[in-house]
Coordinates of C-alpha atoms and ligand atoms in Angstrom, one line a residue:
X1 CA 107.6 122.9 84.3
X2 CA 108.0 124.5 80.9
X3 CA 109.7 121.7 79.2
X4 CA 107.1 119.4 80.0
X5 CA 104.4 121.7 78.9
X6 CA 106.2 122.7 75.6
X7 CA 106.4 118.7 75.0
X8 CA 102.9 118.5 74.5
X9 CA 102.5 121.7 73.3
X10 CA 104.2 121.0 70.2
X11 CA 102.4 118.4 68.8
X12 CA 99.0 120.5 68.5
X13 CA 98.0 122.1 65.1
X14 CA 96.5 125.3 64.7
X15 CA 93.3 124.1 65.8
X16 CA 91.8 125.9 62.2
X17 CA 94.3 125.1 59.5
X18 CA 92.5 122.3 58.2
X19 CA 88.9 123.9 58.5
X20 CA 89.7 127.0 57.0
X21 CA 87.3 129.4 59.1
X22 CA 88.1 130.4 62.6
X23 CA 86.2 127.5 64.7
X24 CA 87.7 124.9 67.0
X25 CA 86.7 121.2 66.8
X26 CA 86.0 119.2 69.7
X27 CA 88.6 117.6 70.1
X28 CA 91.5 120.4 69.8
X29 CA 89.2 121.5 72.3
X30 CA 90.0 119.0 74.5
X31 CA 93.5 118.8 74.2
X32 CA 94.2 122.3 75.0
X33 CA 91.6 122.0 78.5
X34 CA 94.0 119.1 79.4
X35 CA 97.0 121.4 78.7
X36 CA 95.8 124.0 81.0
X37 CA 94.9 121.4 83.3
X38 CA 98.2 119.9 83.3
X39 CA 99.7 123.2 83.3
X40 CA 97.6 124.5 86.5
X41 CA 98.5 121.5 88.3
X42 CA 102.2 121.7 87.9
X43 CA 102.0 125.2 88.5
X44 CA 100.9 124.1 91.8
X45 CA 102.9 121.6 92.9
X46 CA 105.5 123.5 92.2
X47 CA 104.8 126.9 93.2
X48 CA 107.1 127.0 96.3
X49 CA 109.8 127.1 93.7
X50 CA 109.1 130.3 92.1
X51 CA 109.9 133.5 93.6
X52 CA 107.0 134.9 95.5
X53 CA 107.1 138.1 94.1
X54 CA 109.3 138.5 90.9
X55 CA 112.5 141.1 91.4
X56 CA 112.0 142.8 88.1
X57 CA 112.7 146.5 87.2
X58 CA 109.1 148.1 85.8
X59 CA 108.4 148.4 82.4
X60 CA 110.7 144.6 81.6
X61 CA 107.6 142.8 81.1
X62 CA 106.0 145.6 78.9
X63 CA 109.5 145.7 76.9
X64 CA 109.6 142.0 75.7
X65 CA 106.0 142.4 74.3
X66 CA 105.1 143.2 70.9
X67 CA 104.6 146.8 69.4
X68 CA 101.0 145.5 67.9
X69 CA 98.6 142.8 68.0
X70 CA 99.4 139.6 65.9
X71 CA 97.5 139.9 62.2
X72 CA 97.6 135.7 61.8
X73 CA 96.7 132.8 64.6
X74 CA 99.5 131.6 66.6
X75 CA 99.0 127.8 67.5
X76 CA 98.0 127.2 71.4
X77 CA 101.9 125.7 72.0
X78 CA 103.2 128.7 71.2
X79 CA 100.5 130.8 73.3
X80 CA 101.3 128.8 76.1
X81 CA 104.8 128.9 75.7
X82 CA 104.7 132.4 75.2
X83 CA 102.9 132.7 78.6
X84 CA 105.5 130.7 80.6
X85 CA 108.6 132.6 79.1
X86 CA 107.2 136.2 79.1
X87 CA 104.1 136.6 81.2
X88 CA 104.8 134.0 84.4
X89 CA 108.3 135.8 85.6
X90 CA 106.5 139.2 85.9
X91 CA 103.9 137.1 88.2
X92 CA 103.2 137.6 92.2
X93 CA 102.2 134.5 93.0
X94 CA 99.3 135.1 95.7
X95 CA 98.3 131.1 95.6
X96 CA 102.9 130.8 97.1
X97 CA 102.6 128.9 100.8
X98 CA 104.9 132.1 101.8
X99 CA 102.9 135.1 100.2
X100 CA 101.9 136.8 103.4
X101 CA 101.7 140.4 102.0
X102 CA 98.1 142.8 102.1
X103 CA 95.1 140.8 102.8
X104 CA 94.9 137.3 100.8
X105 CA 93.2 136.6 97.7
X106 CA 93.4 132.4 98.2
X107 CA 91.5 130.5 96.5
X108 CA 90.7 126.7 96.2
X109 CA 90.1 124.2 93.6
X110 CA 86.5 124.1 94.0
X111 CA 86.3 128.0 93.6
X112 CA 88.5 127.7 90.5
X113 CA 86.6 124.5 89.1
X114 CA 83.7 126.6 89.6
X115 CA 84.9 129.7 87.9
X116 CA 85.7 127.6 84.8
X117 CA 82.1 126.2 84.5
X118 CA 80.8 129.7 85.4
X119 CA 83.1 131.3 82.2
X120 CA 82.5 128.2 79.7
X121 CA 78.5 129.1 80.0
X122 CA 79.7 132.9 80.7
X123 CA 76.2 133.6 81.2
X124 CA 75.2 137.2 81.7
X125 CA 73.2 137.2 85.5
X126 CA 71.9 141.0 84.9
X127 CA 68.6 139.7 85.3
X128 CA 66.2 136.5 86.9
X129 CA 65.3 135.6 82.8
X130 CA 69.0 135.9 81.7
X131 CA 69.8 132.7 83.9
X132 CA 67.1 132.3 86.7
X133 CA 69.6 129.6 88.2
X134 CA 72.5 132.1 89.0
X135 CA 69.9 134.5 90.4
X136 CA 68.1 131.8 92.5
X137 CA 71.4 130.2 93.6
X138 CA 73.2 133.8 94.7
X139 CA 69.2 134.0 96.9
X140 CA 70.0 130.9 98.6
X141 CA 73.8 130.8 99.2
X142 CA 73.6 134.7 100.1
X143 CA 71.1 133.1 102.9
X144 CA 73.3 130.5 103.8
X145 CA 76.3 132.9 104.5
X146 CA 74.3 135.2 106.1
X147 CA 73.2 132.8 108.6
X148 CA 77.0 131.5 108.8
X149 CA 78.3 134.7 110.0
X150 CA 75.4 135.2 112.3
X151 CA 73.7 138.2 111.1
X152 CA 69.8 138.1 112.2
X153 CA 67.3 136.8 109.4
X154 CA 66.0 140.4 108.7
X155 CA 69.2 140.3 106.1
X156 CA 69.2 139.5 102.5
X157 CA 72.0 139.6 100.3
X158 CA 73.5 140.4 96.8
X159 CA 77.2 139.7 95.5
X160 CA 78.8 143.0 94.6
X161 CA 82.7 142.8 92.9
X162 CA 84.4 144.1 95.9
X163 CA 84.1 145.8 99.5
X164 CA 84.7 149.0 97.6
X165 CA 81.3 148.4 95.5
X166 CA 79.7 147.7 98.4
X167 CA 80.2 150.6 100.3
X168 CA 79.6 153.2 97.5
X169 CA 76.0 151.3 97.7
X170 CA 75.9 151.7 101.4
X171 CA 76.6 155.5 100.6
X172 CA 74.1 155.7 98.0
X173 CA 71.4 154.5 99.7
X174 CA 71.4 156.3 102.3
X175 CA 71.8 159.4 100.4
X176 CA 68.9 158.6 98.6
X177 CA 66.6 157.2 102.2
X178 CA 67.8 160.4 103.5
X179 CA 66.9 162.9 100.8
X180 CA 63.4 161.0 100.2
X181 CA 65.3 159.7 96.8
X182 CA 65.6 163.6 95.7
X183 CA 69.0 163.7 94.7
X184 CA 68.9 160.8 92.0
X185 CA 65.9 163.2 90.5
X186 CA 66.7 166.5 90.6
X187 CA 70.8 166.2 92.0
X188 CA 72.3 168.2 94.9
X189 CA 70.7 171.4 96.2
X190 CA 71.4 172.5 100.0
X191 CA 71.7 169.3 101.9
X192 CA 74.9 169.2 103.8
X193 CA 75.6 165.6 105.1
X194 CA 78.4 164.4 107.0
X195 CA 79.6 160.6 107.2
X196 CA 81.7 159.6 110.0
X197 CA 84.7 156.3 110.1
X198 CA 87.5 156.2 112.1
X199 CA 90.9 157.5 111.3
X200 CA 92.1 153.8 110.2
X201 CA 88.7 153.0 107.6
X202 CA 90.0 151.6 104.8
X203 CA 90.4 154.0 101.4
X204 CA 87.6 152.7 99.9
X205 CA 85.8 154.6 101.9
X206 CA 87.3 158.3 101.4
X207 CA 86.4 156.8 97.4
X208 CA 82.8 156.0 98.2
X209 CA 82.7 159.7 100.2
X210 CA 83.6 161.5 96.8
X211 CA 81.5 158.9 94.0
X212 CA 78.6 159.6 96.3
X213 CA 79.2 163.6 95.7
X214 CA 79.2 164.0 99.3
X215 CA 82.5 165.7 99.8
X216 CA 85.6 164.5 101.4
X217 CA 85.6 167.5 103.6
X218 CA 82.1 166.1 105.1
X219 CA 83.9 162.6 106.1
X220 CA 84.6 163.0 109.9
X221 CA 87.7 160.9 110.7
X222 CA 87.3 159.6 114.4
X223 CA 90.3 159.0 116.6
X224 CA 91.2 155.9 117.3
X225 CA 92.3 154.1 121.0
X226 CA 95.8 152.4 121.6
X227 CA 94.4 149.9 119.7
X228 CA 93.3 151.6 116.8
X229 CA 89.4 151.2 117.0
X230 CA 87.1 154.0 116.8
X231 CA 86.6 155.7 119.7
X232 CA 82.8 156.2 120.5
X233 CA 82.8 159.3 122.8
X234 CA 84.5 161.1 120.3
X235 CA 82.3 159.9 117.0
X236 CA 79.3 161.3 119.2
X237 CA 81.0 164.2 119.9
X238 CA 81.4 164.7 116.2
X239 CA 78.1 164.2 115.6
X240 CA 77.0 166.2 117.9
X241 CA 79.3 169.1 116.7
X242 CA 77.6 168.6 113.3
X243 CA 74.3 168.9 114.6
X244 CA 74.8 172.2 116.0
X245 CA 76.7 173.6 112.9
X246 CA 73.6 172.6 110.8
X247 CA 74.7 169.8 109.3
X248 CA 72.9 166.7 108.4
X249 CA 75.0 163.1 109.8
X250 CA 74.1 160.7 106.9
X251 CA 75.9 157.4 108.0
X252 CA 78.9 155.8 110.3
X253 CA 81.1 153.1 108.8
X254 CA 82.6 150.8 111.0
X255 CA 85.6 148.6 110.6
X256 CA 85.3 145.0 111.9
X257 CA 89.0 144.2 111.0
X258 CA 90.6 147.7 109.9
X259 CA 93.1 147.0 106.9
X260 CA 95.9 148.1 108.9
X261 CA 95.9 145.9 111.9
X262 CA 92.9 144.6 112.0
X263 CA 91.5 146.5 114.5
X264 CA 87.8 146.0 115.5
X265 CA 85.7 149.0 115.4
X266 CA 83.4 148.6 118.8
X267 CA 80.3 147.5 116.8
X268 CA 77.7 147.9 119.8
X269 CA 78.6 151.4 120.8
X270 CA 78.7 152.8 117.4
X271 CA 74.9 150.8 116.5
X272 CA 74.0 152.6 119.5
X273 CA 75.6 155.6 118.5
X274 CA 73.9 155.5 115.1
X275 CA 70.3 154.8 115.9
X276 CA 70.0 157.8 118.6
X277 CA 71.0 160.2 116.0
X278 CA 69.1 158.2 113.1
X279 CA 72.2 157.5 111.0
X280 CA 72.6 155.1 108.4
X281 CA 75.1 152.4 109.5
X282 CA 77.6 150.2 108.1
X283 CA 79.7 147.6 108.6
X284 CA 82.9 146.8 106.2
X285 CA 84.5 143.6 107.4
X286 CA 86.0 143.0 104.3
X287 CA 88.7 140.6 105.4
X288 CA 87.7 139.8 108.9
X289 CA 84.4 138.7 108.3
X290 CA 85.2 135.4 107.3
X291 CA 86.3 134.9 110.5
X292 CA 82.4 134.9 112.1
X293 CA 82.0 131.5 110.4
X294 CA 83.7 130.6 113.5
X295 CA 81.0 131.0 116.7
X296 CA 84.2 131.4 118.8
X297 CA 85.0 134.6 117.1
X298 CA 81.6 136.2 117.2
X299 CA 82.7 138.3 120.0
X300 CA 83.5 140.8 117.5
X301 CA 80.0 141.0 115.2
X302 CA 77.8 141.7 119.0
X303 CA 75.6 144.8 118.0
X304 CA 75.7 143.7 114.2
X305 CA 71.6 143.4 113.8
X306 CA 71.9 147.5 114.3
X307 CA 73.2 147.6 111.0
X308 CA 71.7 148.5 108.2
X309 CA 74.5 147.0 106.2
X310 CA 77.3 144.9 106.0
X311 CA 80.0 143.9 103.8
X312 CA 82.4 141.0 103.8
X313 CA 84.9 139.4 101.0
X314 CA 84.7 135.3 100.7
X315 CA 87.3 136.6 97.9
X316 CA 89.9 137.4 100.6
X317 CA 89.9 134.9 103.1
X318 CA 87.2 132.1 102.4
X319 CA 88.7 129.9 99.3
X320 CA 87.0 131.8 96.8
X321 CA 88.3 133.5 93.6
X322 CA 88.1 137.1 93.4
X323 CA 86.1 138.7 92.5
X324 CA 83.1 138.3 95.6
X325 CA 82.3 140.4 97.8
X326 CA 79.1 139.5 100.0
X327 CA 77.2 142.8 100.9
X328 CA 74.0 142.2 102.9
X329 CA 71.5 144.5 103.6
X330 CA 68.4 145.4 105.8
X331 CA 66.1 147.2 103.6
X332 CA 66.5 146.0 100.2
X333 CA 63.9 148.6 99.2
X334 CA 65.8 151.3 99.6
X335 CA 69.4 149.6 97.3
X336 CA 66.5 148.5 94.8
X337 CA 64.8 152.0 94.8
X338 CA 68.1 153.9 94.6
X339 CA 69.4 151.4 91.3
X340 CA 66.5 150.2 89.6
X341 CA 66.1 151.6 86.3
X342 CA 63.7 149.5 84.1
X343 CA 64.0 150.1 80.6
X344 CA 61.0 148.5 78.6
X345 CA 63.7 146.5 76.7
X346 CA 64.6 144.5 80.2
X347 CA 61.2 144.4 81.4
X348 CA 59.8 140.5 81.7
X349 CA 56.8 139.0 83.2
X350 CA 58.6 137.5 86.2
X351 CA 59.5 141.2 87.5
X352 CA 57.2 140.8 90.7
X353 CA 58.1 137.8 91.4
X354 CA 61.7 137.4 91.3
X355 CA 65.0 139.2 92.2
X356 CA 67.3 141.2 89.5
X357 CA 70.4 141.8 90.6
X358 CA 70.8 144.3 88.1
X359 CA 68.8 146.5 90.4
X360 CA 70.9 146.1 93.5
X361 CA 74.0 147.9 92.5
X362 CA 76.1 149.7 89.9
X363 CA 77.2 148.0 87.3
X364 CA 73.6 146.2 84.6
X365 CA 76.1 143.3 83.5
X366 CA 77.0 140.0 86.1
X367 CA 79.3 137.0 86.2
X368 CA 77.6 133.9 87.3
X369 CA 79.7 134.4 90.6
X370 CA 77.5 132.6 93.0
X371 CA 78.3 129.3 91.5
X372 CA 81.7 129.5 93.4
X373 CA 80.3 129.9 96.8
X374 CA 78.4 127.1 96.4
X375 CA 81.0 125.2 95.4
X376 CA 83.4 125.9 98.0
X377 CA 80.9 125.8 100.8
X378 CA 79.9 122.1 99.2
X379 CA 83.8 121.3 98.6
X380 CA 84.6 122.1 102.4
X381 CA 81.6 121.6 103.6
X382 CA 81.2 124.4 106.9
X383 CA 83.8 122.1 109.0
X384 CA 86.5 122.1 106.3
X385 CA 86.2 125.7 106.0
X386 CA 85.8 126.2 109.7
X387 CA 88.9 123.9 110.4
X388 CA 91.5 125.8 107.6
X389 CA 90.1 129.2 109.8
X390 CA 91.4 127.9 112.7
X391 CA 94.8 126.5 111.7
X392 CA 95.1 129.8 110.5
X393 CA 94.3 131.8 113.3
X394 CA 96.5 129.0 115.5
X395 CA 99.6 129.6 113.6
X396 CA 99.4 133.6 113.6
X397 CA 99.2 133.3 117.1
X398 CA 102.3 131.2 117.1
X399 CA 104.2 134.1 115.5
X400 CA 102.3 136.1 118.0
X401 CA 103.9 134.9 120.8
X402 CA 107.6 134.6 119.3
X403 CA 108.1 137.8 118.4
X404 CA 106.0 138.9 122.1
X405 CA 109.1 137.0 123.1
X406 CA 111.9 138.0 121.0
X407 CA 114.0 140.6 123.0
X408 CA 114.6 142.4 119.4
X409 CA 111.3 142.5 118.0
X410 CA 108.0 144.6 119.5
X411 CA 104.3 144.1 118.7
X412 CA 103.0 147.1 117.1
X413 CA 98.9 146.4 117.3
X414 CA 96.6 143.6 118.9
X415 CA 96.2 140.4 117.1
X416 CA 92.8 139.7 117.1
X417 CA 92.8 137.4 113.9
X418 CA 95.8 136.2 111.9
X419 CA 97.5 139.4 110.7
X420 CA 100.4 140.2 113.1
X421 CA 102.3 143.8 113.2
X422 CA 105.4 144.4 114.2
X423 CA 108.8 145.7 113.9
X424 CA 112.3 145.4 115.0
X425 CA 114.2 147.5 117.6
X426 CA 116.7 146.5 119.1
X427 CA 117.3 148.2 122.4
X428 CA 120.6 150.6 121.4
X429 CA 118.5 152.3 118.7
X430 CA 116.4 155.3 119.8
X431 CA 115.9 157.0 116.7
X432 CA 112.6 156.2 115.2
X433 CA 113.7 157.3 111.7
X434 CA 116.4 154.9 112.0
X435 CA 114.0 152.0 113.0
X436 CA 111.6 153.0 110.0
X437 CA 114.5 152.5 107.7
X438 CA 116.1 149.4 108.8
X439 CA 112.9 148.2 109.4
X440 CA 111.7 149.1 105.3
X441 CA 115.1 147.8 104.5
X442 CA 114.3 144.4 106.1
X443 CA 111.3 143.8 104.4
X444 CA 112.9 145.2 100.7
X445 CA 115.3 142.9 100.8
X446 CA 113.3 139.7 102.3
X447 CA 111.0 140.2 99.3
X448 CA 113.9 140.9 96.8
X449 CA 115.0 137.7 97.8
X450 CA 111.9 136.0 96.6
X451 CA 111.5 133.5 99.4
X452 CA 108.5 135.4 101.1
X453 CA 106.4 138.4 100.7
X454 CA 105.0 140.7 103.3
X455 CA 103.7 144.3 103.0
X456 CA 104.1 147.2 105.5
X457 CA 101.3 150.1 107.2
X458 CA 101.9 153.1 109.2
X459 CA 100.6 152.9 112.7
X460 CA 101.0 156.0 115.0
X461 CA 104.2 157.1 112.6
X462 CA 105.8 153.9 113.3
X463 CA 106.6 151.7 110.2
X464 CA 105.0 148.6 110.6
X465 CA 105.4 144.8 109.3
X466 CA 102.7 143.1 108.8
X467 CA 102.2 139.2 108.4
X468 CA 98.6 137.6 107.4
X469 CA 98.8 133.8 107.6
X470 CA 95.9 132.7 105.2
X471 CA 97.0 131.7 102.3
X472 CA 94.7 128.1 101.8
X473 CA 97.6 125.7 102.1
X474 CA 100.0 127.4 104.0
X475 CA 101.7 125.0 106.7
X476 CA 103.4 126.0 110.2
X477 CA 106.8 125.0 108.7
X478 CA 105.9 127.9 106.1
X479 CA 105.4 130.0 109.2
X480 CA 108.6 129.0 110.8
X481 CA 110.6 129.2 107.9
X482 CA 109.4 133.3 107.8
X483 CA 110.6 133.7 111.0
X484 CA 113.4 132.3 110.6
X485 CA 114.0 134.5 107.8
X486 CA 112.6 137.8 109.5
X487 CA 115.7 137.0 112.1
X488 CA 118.5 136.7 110.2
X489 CA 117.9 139.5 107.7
X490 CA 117.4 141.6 111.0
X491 CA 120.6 140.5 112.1
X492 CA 122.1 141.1 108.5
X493 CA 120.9 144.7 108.7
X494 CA 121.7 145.9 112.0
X495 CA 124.9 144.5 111.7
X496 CA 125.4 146.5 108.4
X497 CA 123.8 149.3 110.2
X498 CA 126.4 149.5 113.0
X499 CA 129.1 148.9 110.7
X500 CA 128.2 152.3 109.1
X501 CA 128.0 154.5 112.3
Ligands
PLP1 C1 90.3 145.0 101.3 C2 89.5 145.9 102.0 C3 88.6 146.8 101.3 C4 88.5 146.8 99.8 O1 88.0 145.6 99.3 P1 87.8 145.5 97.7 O2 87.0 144.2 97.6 O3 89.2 145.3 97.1 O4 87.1 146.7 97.2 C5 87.7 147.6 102.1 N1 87.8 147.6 103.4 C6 88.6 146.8 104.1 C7 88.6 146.9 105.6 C8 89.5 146.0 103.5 O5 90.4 145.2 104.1

């Protein structure tokens, strides 16, 4: 790859010596757009051949950088080349077939295509007058998705950077519905709220608890069942408990798809549970809510319309770059009332009329971001996304069943979706400290090796593998080739491990 590239590379001038001020003509322009072209798309035809993850010790990349920022223009070969010899080893490559680590961030060309037309206008979408076509396109594709993943038309939408984002806005308007939007006045006095997630919520929410000023000690973690979902008895318990004690229960977050093992919160109990005690509630389905594109899978979103909000990442699972996070809401009065500040300098005459997203979250600036849903839902069309979903859920339930099978292996969690936990115990070890560690050493060296990558959790003390299969292309012969792997380095390892005893 990088002796094609510098080929080219080196027969482009510094795109300014002849003009002698710093502006680029249109056709050096060009030529450097088809060297990134040509560059992206040998980057991913051969991707398989780099390492998934890079074995590097920290700090190397840092080292082989300069001490300060270059005074005169390097030419664009020499950027690139640059790039290639000191930036791409220190690269994860999250678009590599075999990257099966976290939750995905996949992506697809129309989301990148997209992306680039969204940066070359790199429009600022703080308001409906600063581009009324990327606030009138995030409306309507906001609708579309909503109606995708089956949530009831009393919905509307806004694209917030991440799940994370989201949340804190779920938090913060209900703090501010609740306290008759006292606190953004006049701040805390006496109110003692209490928020309630289970045991597994994700840490964006323990974030979101202390941003809000609400207090990690106020955030009730519920216990979770055998398969690590909130237990509703025990979340009204809680919030029963905090009733007495004087306290005030602000909001329940549920987890349709908890991050580690994709457990799925009972949505109907909790809406239930919520509206009896008048709490705010929300729903972060971060990863799995791509999955409700699918009407087969809509099992898990029944109680959903309780919600007063919902949160779901197209930038994890749905072919679109990060960052997008779709967060949808019931009464948009109350996200608009708790964010809107109008300065007379951002005041226009279409106020009444139109929607500024500047007013329906945290940060004033916005990237053109809707232009990549569109485009993805137009490049796949709902089939060609719904189809890739499938293939994905099919060939996590492949590995499913192996390792269900596998006299050495063990299931740790439900698979629900495509994210499969598990570890490997053979039957002569009883220790579970031992297990954790051959177990951690597996995995280290799997993703030393480079060939794959895949992450690990804690579930009930036990040390957990986990394995999402949803990276955009990846193939069943990708799958197999994992398990193959995951196998012998098992056998590697325990036969190391009994050589040491
Ligand atoms: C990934 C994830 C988040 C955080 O998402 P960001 O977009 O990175 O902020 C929150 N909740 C769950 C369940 C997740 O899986």
């Amino acid at each position: 790859m990088l002796s094609s590239i510098s080929k080219v590379c080196s027969t482009i001038k510094k795109p300014f010596e002849e003009e002698g001020r710093y502006m680029m003509d249109k056709e050096t322009f060009r030529q450097q757009g088809y060297q990134i072209i040509d560059w992206i798309t040998e980057y991913y035809a051969n991707i398989e051949d780099l390492p998934v993850m890079p074995d590097i010790l920290p700090n190397a990349i840092k080292a082989k950088l300069a001490d300060s920022a270059p005074t005169t223009a390097e030419s664009f070969g020499d950027i690139l080349q640059d790039f290639e010899k000191t930036i791409l080893p220190g690269m994860t490559h999250w678009q590599h077939p075999s990257f099966f680590a976290y939750f995905p961030s996949n992506t697809s060309p129309y989301s990148l295509w997209a992306d680039v037309l969204a940066s070359s206008m790199n429009a600022q979408c703080m308001s409906w007058i600063t581009s009324p076509a990327a606030t009138e396109l995030e409306e309507r594709v906001m609708l579309w998705l909503r109606d995708l993943i089956g949530l009831p038309g009393s919905f509307v939408g806004v694209i917030q950077d991440g799940a994370s984002t989201a949340s804190l806005c779920a938090l913060l308007s209900a703090r501010e519905r609740f306290s008759n939007y006292k606190i953004n006045r006049q701040g805390f006095s006496d109110e003692k709220f209490t928020i309630y997630a289970s045991e597994q919520a994700h840490s964006s929410i323990d974030k979101a608890v202390r941003i809000a000023g609400l207090g990690s000690e106020y955030l009730r973690k519920i216990e979770v069942d055998s398969d690590f979902a909130l237990i509703p008895e025990k979340l009204e318990q809680a919030i029963k408990k905090d009733i007495e004690q004087g306290y005030t229960p602000l909001c329940v977050i549920a987890a349709m798809g908890t991050t580690g093992s994709t457990a799925i919160d009972p949505i109907q109990a909790t809406g239930d549970i919520a509206k009896k005690y008048g709490l705010w509630f929300h729903i972060d389905a971060a990863y799995a809510g791509t999955a409700l594109l699918l009407p087969e899978m809509r099992w898990m979103a029944k109680g959903a319309e309780m919600a007063d909000s919902f949160v779901f990442n197209p930038h994890k699972w749905m072919f679109t770059n990060f960052d997008c996070s779709a967060y949808f809401v019931k009464d948009k009065d109350a996200l608009i009332r708790t964010f809107a500040i109008s300065p007379e300098y951002l005041k226009t005459n279409a106020d009444e009329e139109v929607n500024n997203y500047r007013d329906w979250g945290i940060p004033l600036g916005r990237r053109f971001r809707a232009l990549k849903l569109w485009f993805v839902l137009k490049g796949y069309g709902v089939e060609g996304i719904q189809e890739k979903l499938r293939g994905h859920l099919k060939m996590a339930q492949w590995l499913r069943k192996e390792i269900e099978q596998h006299r050495d292996f063990q299931l740790l969690a439900p698979t629900p979706l495509n994210l499969v936990c598990f570890h490997f115990r053979p039957k002569e070890l009883s220790d579970i400290k031992t297990v954790n560690r051959l177990n951690k050493s597996i995995m280290d060296l799997l993703n030393k090796s480079g060939k794959i990558f895949l992450t690990h959790t804690s579930l009930d003390g036990v040390l957990t593998l986990r394995m999402v299969i949803a990276q955009t292309d990846v193939r069943q012969e990708q799958v197999e080739n994992a398990w193959s792997l995951l196998q012998d380095q098992a056998k590697k390892s325990m036969e190391k491990l009994r050589e040491g005893s």
